[in-house]
PDB file of C-alpha atoms in Angstrom:
ATOM      1  CA  MET X   1     -61.092 -14.028  23.795  1.00  0.00           C
ATOM      2  CA  THR X   2     -59.771 -17.195  22.285  1.00  0.00           C
ATOM      3  CA  ILE X   3     -61.593 -19.499  19.631  1.00  0.00           C
ATOM      4  CA  VAL X   4     -60.488 -23.326  19.918  1.00  0.00           C
ATOM      5  CA  ALA X   5     -60.944 -25.264  16.662  1.00  0.00           C
ATOM      6  CA  THR X   6     -62.376 -28.605  17.280  1.00  0.00           C
ATOM      7  CA  ARG X   7     -61.998 -31.652  15.147  1.00  0.00           C
ATOM      8  CA  LYS X   8     -65.594 -33.536  14.048  1.00  0.00           C
ATOM      9  CA  LYS X   9     -65.149 -37.024  13.857  1.00  0.00           C
ATOM     10  CA  PHE X  10     -67.965 -38.406  11.192  1.00  0.00           C
ATOM     11  CA  THR X  11     -69.656 -41.212  11.898  1.00  0.00           C
ATOM     12  CA  VAL X  12     -70.734 -43.683   8.747  1.00  0.00           C
ATOM     13  CA  GLU X  13     -74.645 -42.429   8.991  1.00  0.00           C
ATOM     14  CA  GLU X  14     -73.709 -38.936   9.229  1.00  0.00           C
ATOM     15  CA  TYR X  15     -71.259 -39.155   6.329  1.00  0.00           C
ATOM     16  CA  HIS X  16     -74.452 -40.972   4.168  1.00  0.00           C
ATOM     17  CA  LYS X  17     -76.674 -37.852   5.907  1.00  0.00           C
ATOM     18  CA  LEU X  18     -74.045 -35.444   3.901  1.00  0.00           C
ATOM     19  CA  GLY X  19     -74.732 -36.972   0.720  1.00  0.00           C
ATOM     20  CA  GLU X  20     -78.676 -37.185   1.656  1.00  0.00           C
ATOM     21  CA  VAL X  21     -79.090 -33.318   1.845  1.00  0.00           C
ATOM     22  CA  GLY X  22     -76.818 -32.962  -0.763  1.00  0.00           C
ATOM     23  CA  ILE X  23     -73.437 -31.149   1.103  1.00  0.00           C
ATOM     24  CA  LEU X  24     -71.285 -33.822  -0.516  1.00  0.00           C
ATOM     25  CA  GLY X  25     -72.322 -34.689  -3.986  1.00  0.00           C
ATOM     26  CA  LEU X  26     -72.712 -37.789  -6.416  1.00  0.00           C
ATOM     27  CA  ASP X  27     -69.463 -36.259  -8.689  1.00  0.00           C
ATOM     28  CA  ASP X  28     -67.609 -35.771  -5.387  1.00  0.00           C
ATOM     29  CA  ARG X  29     -64.933 -39.113  -5.105  1.00  0.00           C
ATOM     30  CA  THR X  30     -64.659 -39.458  -1.212  1.00  0.00           C
ATOM     31  CA  GLU X  31     -64.371 -41.653   1.915  1.00  0.00           C
ATOM     32  CA  LEU X  32     -64.965 -42.499   4.987  1.00  0.00           C
ATOM     33  CA  ILE X  33     -61.463 -42.848   7.040  1.00  0.00           C
ATOM     34  CA  ASP X  34     -61.227 -43.264  10.699  1.00  0.00           C
ATOM     35  CA  GLY X  35     -64.151 -40.239  10.658  1.00  0.00           C
ATOM     36  CA  ASP X  36     -62.469 -37.335   8.398  1.00  0.00           C
ATOM     37  CA  ILE X  37     -64.160 -37.049   4.707  1.00  0.00           C
ATOM     38  CA  ILE X  38     -61.113 -37.642   3.016  1.00  0.00           C
ATOM     39  CA  PHE X  39     -61.790 -36.060  -0.865  1.00  0.00           C
ATOM     40  CA  MET X  40     -59.701 -38.270  -3.571  1.00  0.00           C
ATOM     41  CA  SER X  41     -57.714 -36.797  -5.954  1.00  0.00           C
ATOM     42  CA  PRO X  42     -58.777 -37.099  -9.853  1.00  0.00           C
ATOM     43  CA  MET X  43     -57.423 -40.579 -11.073  1.00  0.00           C
ATOM     44  CA  GLY X  44     -54.563 -40.439 -13.275  1.00  0.00           C
ATOM     45  CA  THR X  45     -54.479 -42.955 -16.549  1.00  0.00           C
ATOM     46  CA  ARG X  46     -51.805 -45.579 -15.241  1.00  0.00           C
ATOM     47  CA  HIS X  47     -53.961 -45.725 -11.526  1.00  0.00           C
ATOM     48  CA  ALA X  48     -57.047 -46.188 -14.040  1.00  0.00           C
ATOM     49  CA  SER X  49     -55.533 -48.983 -16.401  1.00  0.00           C
ATOM     50  CA  CYS X  50     -54.022 -50.938 -13.550  1.00  0.00           C
ATOM     51  CA  ILE X  51     -57.594 -51.327 -12.032  1.00  0.00           C
ATOM     52  CA  ASP X  52     -58.545 -52.361 -15.087  1.00  0.00           C
ATOM     53  CA  ARG X  53     -56.312 -54.952 -16.130  1.00  0.00           C
ATOM     54  CA  LEU X  54     -56.813 -56.194 -12.196  1.00  0.00           C
ATOM     55  CA  LEU X  55     -60.710 -56.556 -12.882  1.00  0.00           C
ATOM     56  CA  GLU X  56     -59.848 -58.397 -15.951  1.00  0.00           C
ATOM     57  CA  ILE X  57     -57.354 -60.750 -14.062  1.00  0.00           C
ATOM     58  CA  PHE X  58     -59.987 -61.335 -11.082  1.00  0.00           C
ATOM     59  CA  PHE X  59     -62.887 -61.638 -12.650  1.00  0.00           C
ATOM     60  CA  LEU X  60     -61.005 -64.609 -15.290  1.00  0.00           C
ATOM     61  CA  GLY X  61     -59.265 -66.258 -12.776  1.00  0.00           C
ATOM     62  CA  LEU X  62     -62.373 -66.488 -10.274  1.00  0.00           C
ATOM     63  CA  GLY X  63     -65.460 -66.281 -12.596  1.00  0.00           C
ATOM     64  CA  LYS X  64     -68.247 -66.755  -9.392  1.00  0.00           C
ATOM     65  CA  ARG X  65     -66.268 -68.385  -7.225  1.00  0.00           C
ATOM     66  CA  ALA X  66     -66.229 -64.365  -5.662  1.00  0.00           C
ATOM     67  CA  THR X  67     -67.855 -60.929  -6.100  1.00  0.00           C
ATOM     68  CA  ILE X  68     -65.393 -58.422  -7.673  1.00  0.00           C
ATOM     69  CA  THR X  69     -66.285 -54.884  -7.332  1.00  0.00           C
ATOM     70  CA  SER X  70     -64.282 -51.837  -8.014  1.00  0.00           C
ATOM     71  CA  GLN X  71     -63.853 -48.302  -6.274  1.00  0.00           C
ATOM     72  CA  THR X  72     -67.524 -49.344  -4.180  1.00  0.00           C
ATOM     73  CA  PRO X  73     -67.863 -48.989  -0.186  1.00  0.00           C
ATOM     74  CA  ILE X  74     -67.524 -51.243   2.674  1.00  0.00           C
ATOM     75  CA  ARG X  75     -68.369 -50.625   6.323  1.00  0.00           C
ATOM     76  CA  LEU X  76     -65.344 -51.748   8.978  1.00  0.00           C
ATOM     77  CA  ASN X  77     -67.063 -50.004  11.318  1.00  0.00           C
ATOM     78  CA  GLY X  78     -69.326 -47.185  12.403  1.00  0.00           C
ATOM     79  CA  ARG X  79     -66.412 -44.563  11.261  1.00  0.00           C
ATOM     80  CA  LEU X  80     -64.948 -46.532   8.406  1.00  0.00           C
ATOM     81  CA  GLU X  81     -66.081 -46.910   5.240  1.00  0.00           C
ATOM     82  CA  PRO X  82     -63.179 -46.643   2.076  1.00  0.00           C
ATOM     83  CA  GLN X  83     -63.941 -47.000  -1.196  1.00  0.00           C
ATOM     84  CA  PRO X  84     -60.491 -49.562  -2.022  1.00  0.00           C
ATOM     85  CA  ASP X  85     -59.943 -49.892  -5.492  1.00  0.00           C
ATOM     86  CA  LEU X  86     -60.808 -53.201  -5.985  1.00  0.00           C
ATOM     87  CA  SER X  87     -62.370 -55.808  -3.270  1.00  0.00           C
ATOM     88  CA  ILE X  88     -62.633 -59.252  -3.617  1.00  0.00           C
ATOM     89  CA  LEU X  89     -65.756 -60.468  -1.500  1.00  0.00           C
ATOM     90  CA  LYS X  90     -67.531 -63.541  -0.482  1.00  0.00           C
ATOM     91  CA  ARG X  91     -70.610 -64.491  -2.961  1.00  0.00           C
ATOM     92  CA  ARG X  92     -73.841 -63.076  -0.692  1.00  0.00           C
ATOM     93  CA  GLU X  93     -77.377 -64.141  -1.510  1.00  0.00           C
ATOM     94  CA  GLY X  94     -79.177 -61.573  -3.176  1.00  0.00           C
ATOM     95  CA  SER X  95     -75.773 -59.670  -3.903  1.00  0.00           C
ATOM     96  CA  TYR X  96     -74.616 -56.320  -1.545  1.00  0.00           C
ATOM     97  CA  ARG X  97     -77.906 -54.890  -1.881  1.00  0.00           C
ATOM     98  CA  GLU X  98     -78.716 -54.325   1.271  1.00  0.00           C
ATOM     99  CA  SER X  99     -75.924 -53.405   3.238  1.00  0.00           C
ATOM    100  CA  PRO X 100     -72.304 -53.054   2.101  1.00  0.00           C
ATOM    101  CA  PRO X 101     -69.818 -55.919   2.516  1.00  0.00           C
ATOM    102  CA  GLN X 102     -68.111 -55.726   6.113  1.00  0.00           C
ATOM    103  CA  SER X 103     -64.922 -57.442   7.452  1.00  0.00           C
ATOM    104  CA  GLN X 104     -66.425 -60.943   7.350  1.00  0.00           C
ATOM    105  CA  ASP X 105     -67.126 -60.555   3.597  1.00  0.00           C
ATOM    106  CA  ILE X 106     -63.668 -59.772   2.619  1.00  0.00           C
ATOM    107  CA  TYR X 107     -61.282 -62.592   0.813  1.00  0.00           C
ATOM    108  CA  LEU X 108     -58.713 -59.571  -0.760  1.00  0.00           C
ATOM    109  CA  LEU X 109     -58.794 -55.849  -0.905  1.00  0.00           C
ATOM    110  CA  ILE X 110     -56.393 -54.064  -3.188  1.00  0.00           C
ATOM    111  CA  GLU X 111     -55.267 -50.278  -3.252  1.00  0.00           C
ATOM    112  CA  VAL X 112     -53.668 -49.167  -6.079  1.00  0.00           C
ATOM    113  CA  ALA X 113     -51.298 -45.897  -5.409  1.00  0.00           C
ATOM    114  CA  ASP X 114     -49.744 -43.672  -7.356  1.00  0.00           C
ATOM    115  CA  THR X 115     -49.521 -40.705  -5.435  1.00  0.00           C
ATOM    116  CA  THR X 116     -51.289 -41.874  -2.301  1.00  0.00           C
ATOM    117  CA  ILE X 117     -48.439 -44.525  -1.034  1.00  0.00           C
ATOM    118  CA  ASP X 118     -47.889 -43.206   2.114  1.00  0.00           C
ATOM    119  CA  ASN X 119     -51.183 -42.883   3.115  1.00  0.00           C
ATOM    120  CA  ASP X 120     -52.327 -46.439   1.761  1.00  0.00           C
ATOM    121  CA  ARG X 121     -48.936 -47.896   3.484  1.00  0.00           C
ATOM    122  CA  ASN X 122     -49.565 -46.050   6.649  1.00  0.00           C
ATOM    123  CA  VAL X 123     -53.191 -45.312   7.420  1.00  0.00           C
ATOM    124  CA  LYS X 124     -55.293 -47.419   5.803  1.00  0.00           C
ATOM    125  CA  SER X 125     -53.191 -51.015   5.750  1.00  0.00           C
ATOM    126  CA  VAL X 126     -53.295 -50.152   9.596  1.00  0.00           C
ATOM    127  CA  LEU X 127     -56.953 -49.504   9.720  1.00  0.00           C
ATOM    128  CA  TYR X 128     -57.497 -53.143   7.714  1.00  0.00           C
ATOM    129  CA  GLY X 129     -55.583 -54.604   9.614  1.00  0.00           C
ATOM    130  CA  LYS X 130     -57.629 -53.645  12.738  1.00  0.00           C
ATOM    131  CA  ALA X 131     -60.304 -54.431  10.942  1.00  0.00           C
ATOM    132  CA  GLY X 132     -59.727 -58.150  10.342  1.00  0.00           C
ATOM    133  CA  ILE X 133     -59.284 -57.985   6.673  1.00  0.00           C
ATOM    134  CA  ILE X 134     -57.428 -60.998   5.263  1.00  0.00           C
ATOM    135  CA  GLU X 135     -54.989 -59.708   2.898  1.00  0.00           C
ATOM    136  CA  LEU X 136     -54.340 -56.530   0.834  1.00  0.00           C
ATOM    137  CA  TRP X 137     -52.498 -55.886  -1.812  1.00  0.00           C
ATOM    138  CA  ILE X 138     -50.946 -52.380  -2.662  1.00  0.00           C
ATOM    139  CA  VAL X 139     -49.551 -51.917  -6.028  1.00  0.00           C
ATOM    140  CA  ASP X 140     -47.070 -49.020  -6.035  1.00  0.00           C
ATOM    141  CA  ILE X 141     -47.274 -48.089  -9.022  1.00  0.00           C
ATOM    142  CA  GLU X 142     -44.114 -45.654  -9.240  1.00  0.00           C
ATOM    143  CA  ALA X 143     -41.878 -48.048  -7.369  1.00  0.00           C
ATOM    144  CA  ASP X 144     -43.377 -51.212  -9.631  1.00  0.00           C
ATOM    145  CA  LEU X 145     -43.417 -53.140  -6.949  1.00  0.00           C
ATOM    146  CA  ILE X 146     -47.059 -54.827  -4.928  1.00  0.00           C
ATOM    147  CA  GLU X 147     -47.077 -55.154  -1.689  1.00  0.00           C
ATOM    148  CA  VAL X 148     -48.939 -58.039   0.384  1.00  0.00           C
ATOM    149  CA  TYR X 149     -49.757 -57.483   3.588  1.00  0.00           C
ATOM    150  CA  ARG X 150     -51.232 -60.786   5.684  1.00  0.00           C
ATOM    151  CA  ASN X 151     -51.896 -61.712   9.069  1.00  0.00           C
ATOM    152  CA  PRO X 152     -54.263 -59.061  10.795  1.00  0.00           C
ATOM    153  CA  SER X 153     -53.236 -57.780  14.538  1.00  0.00           C
ATOM    154  CA  ILE X 154     -54.492 -54.733  16.152  1.00  0.00           C
ATOM    155  CA  ASN X 155     -51.400 -53.052  15.180  1.00  0.00           C
ATOM    156  CA  GLY X 156     -52.023 -53.367  11.613  1.00  0.00           C
ATOM    157  CA  TYR X 157     -50.327 -56.642   9.812  1.00  0.00           C
ATOM    158  CA  GLU X 158     -47.572 -59.063  10.849  1.00  0.00           C
ATOM    159  CA  SER X 159     -46.578 -59.962   7.905  1.00  0.00           C
ATOM    160  CA  VAL X 160     -45.514 -58.180   4.757  1.00  0.00           C
ATOM    161  CA  GLN X 161     -43.997 -59.142   1.168  1.00  0.00           C
ATOM    162  CA  GLN X 162     -43.046 -57.119  -1.567  1.00  0.00           C
ATOM    163  CA  PHE X 163     -43.171 -58.648  -4.537  1.00  0.00           C
ATOM    164  CA  ARG X 164     -41.703 -57.199  -8.158  1.00  0.00           C
ATOM    165  CA  ARG X 165     -41.956 -58.123 -11.866  1.00  0.00           C
ATOM    166  CA  GLY X 166     -41.072 -61.725 -12.491  1.00  0.00           C
ATOM    167  CA  GLU X 167     -42.239 -62.492  -9.706  1.00  0.00           C
ATOM    168  CA  SER X 168     -45.915 -64.163  -9.176  1.00  0.00           C
ATOM    169  CA  ILE X 169     -48.587 -63.694  -6.320  1.00  0.00           C
ATOM    170  CA  SER X 170     -51.403 -66.360  -5.156  1.00  0.00           C
ATOM    171  CA  PRO X 171     -53.982 -64.725  -2.891  1.00  0.00           C
ATOM    172  CA  ILE X 172     -54.555 -66.807   0.421  1.00  0.00           C
ATOM    173  CA  ALA X 173     -58.204 -67.405  -0.317  1.00  0.00           C
ATOM    174  CA  PHE X 174     -57.525 -69.160  -4.237  1.00  0.00           C
ATOM    175  CA  PRO X 175     -54.240 -70.289  -3.971  1.00  0.00           C
ATOM    176  CA  ASP X 176     -54.514 -71.885  -7.351  1.00  0.00           C
ATOM    177  CA  LEU X 177     -54.754 -68.127  -8.911  1.00  0.00           C
ATOM    178  CA  VAL X 178     -51.201 -67.819  -9.595  1.00  0.00           C
ATOM    179  CA  ILE X 179     -50.869 -63.919 -10.925  1.00  0.00           C
ATOM    180  CA  GLY X 180     -47.572 -62.400 -12.160  1.00  0.00           C
ATOM    181  CA  VAL X 181     -46.546 -59.254 -10.821  1.00  0.00           C
ATOM    182  CA  ASP X 182     -45.804 -58.487 -14.800  1.00  0.00           C
ATOM    183  CA  ALA X 183     -49.568 -58.463 -15.693  1.00  0.00           C
ATOM    184  CA  ILE X 184     -50.395 -56.660 -13.024  1.00  0.00           C
ATOM    185  CA  LEU X 185     -48.178 -53.642 -13.529  1.00  0.00           C
TER     186      LEU X 185
END
């Protein structure tokens, strides 16, 4: 007798049900990527301090022009509910209490990568582009640079630029907000 292993792709609803019934615990750091439940590694201090700097930059620079969240779910389709390190969102009446942000609500996503650069660059960026996310930044802590992804398409992103120390970046949605790469890294 041959046993064939099959892989189960989860929907967002099934993923949430696993949390409701206790299979996924409150302390489990997970996200749903293309139907797969991904267990995230513990966050190191360099990663955490970079997120703290980004939060401060965007809170001070944007004020009430956008909703800024960190590591909260966004729902991009029935099998994709990642938790980016930073989401810059359109302000919504009643906030996002009733439903998570979706593609049309997102100005900018930021992923901070120390050990996850290959996944962020080769998996998440493609899925974010396919979902129509206007702009993605990947902060590569190890390489000391920021990759900026723009012009989403069915293949991911059409434009990718790298910014290094001494240079500045502005989000497409907020061109008046000029951010020095050094302030992030």
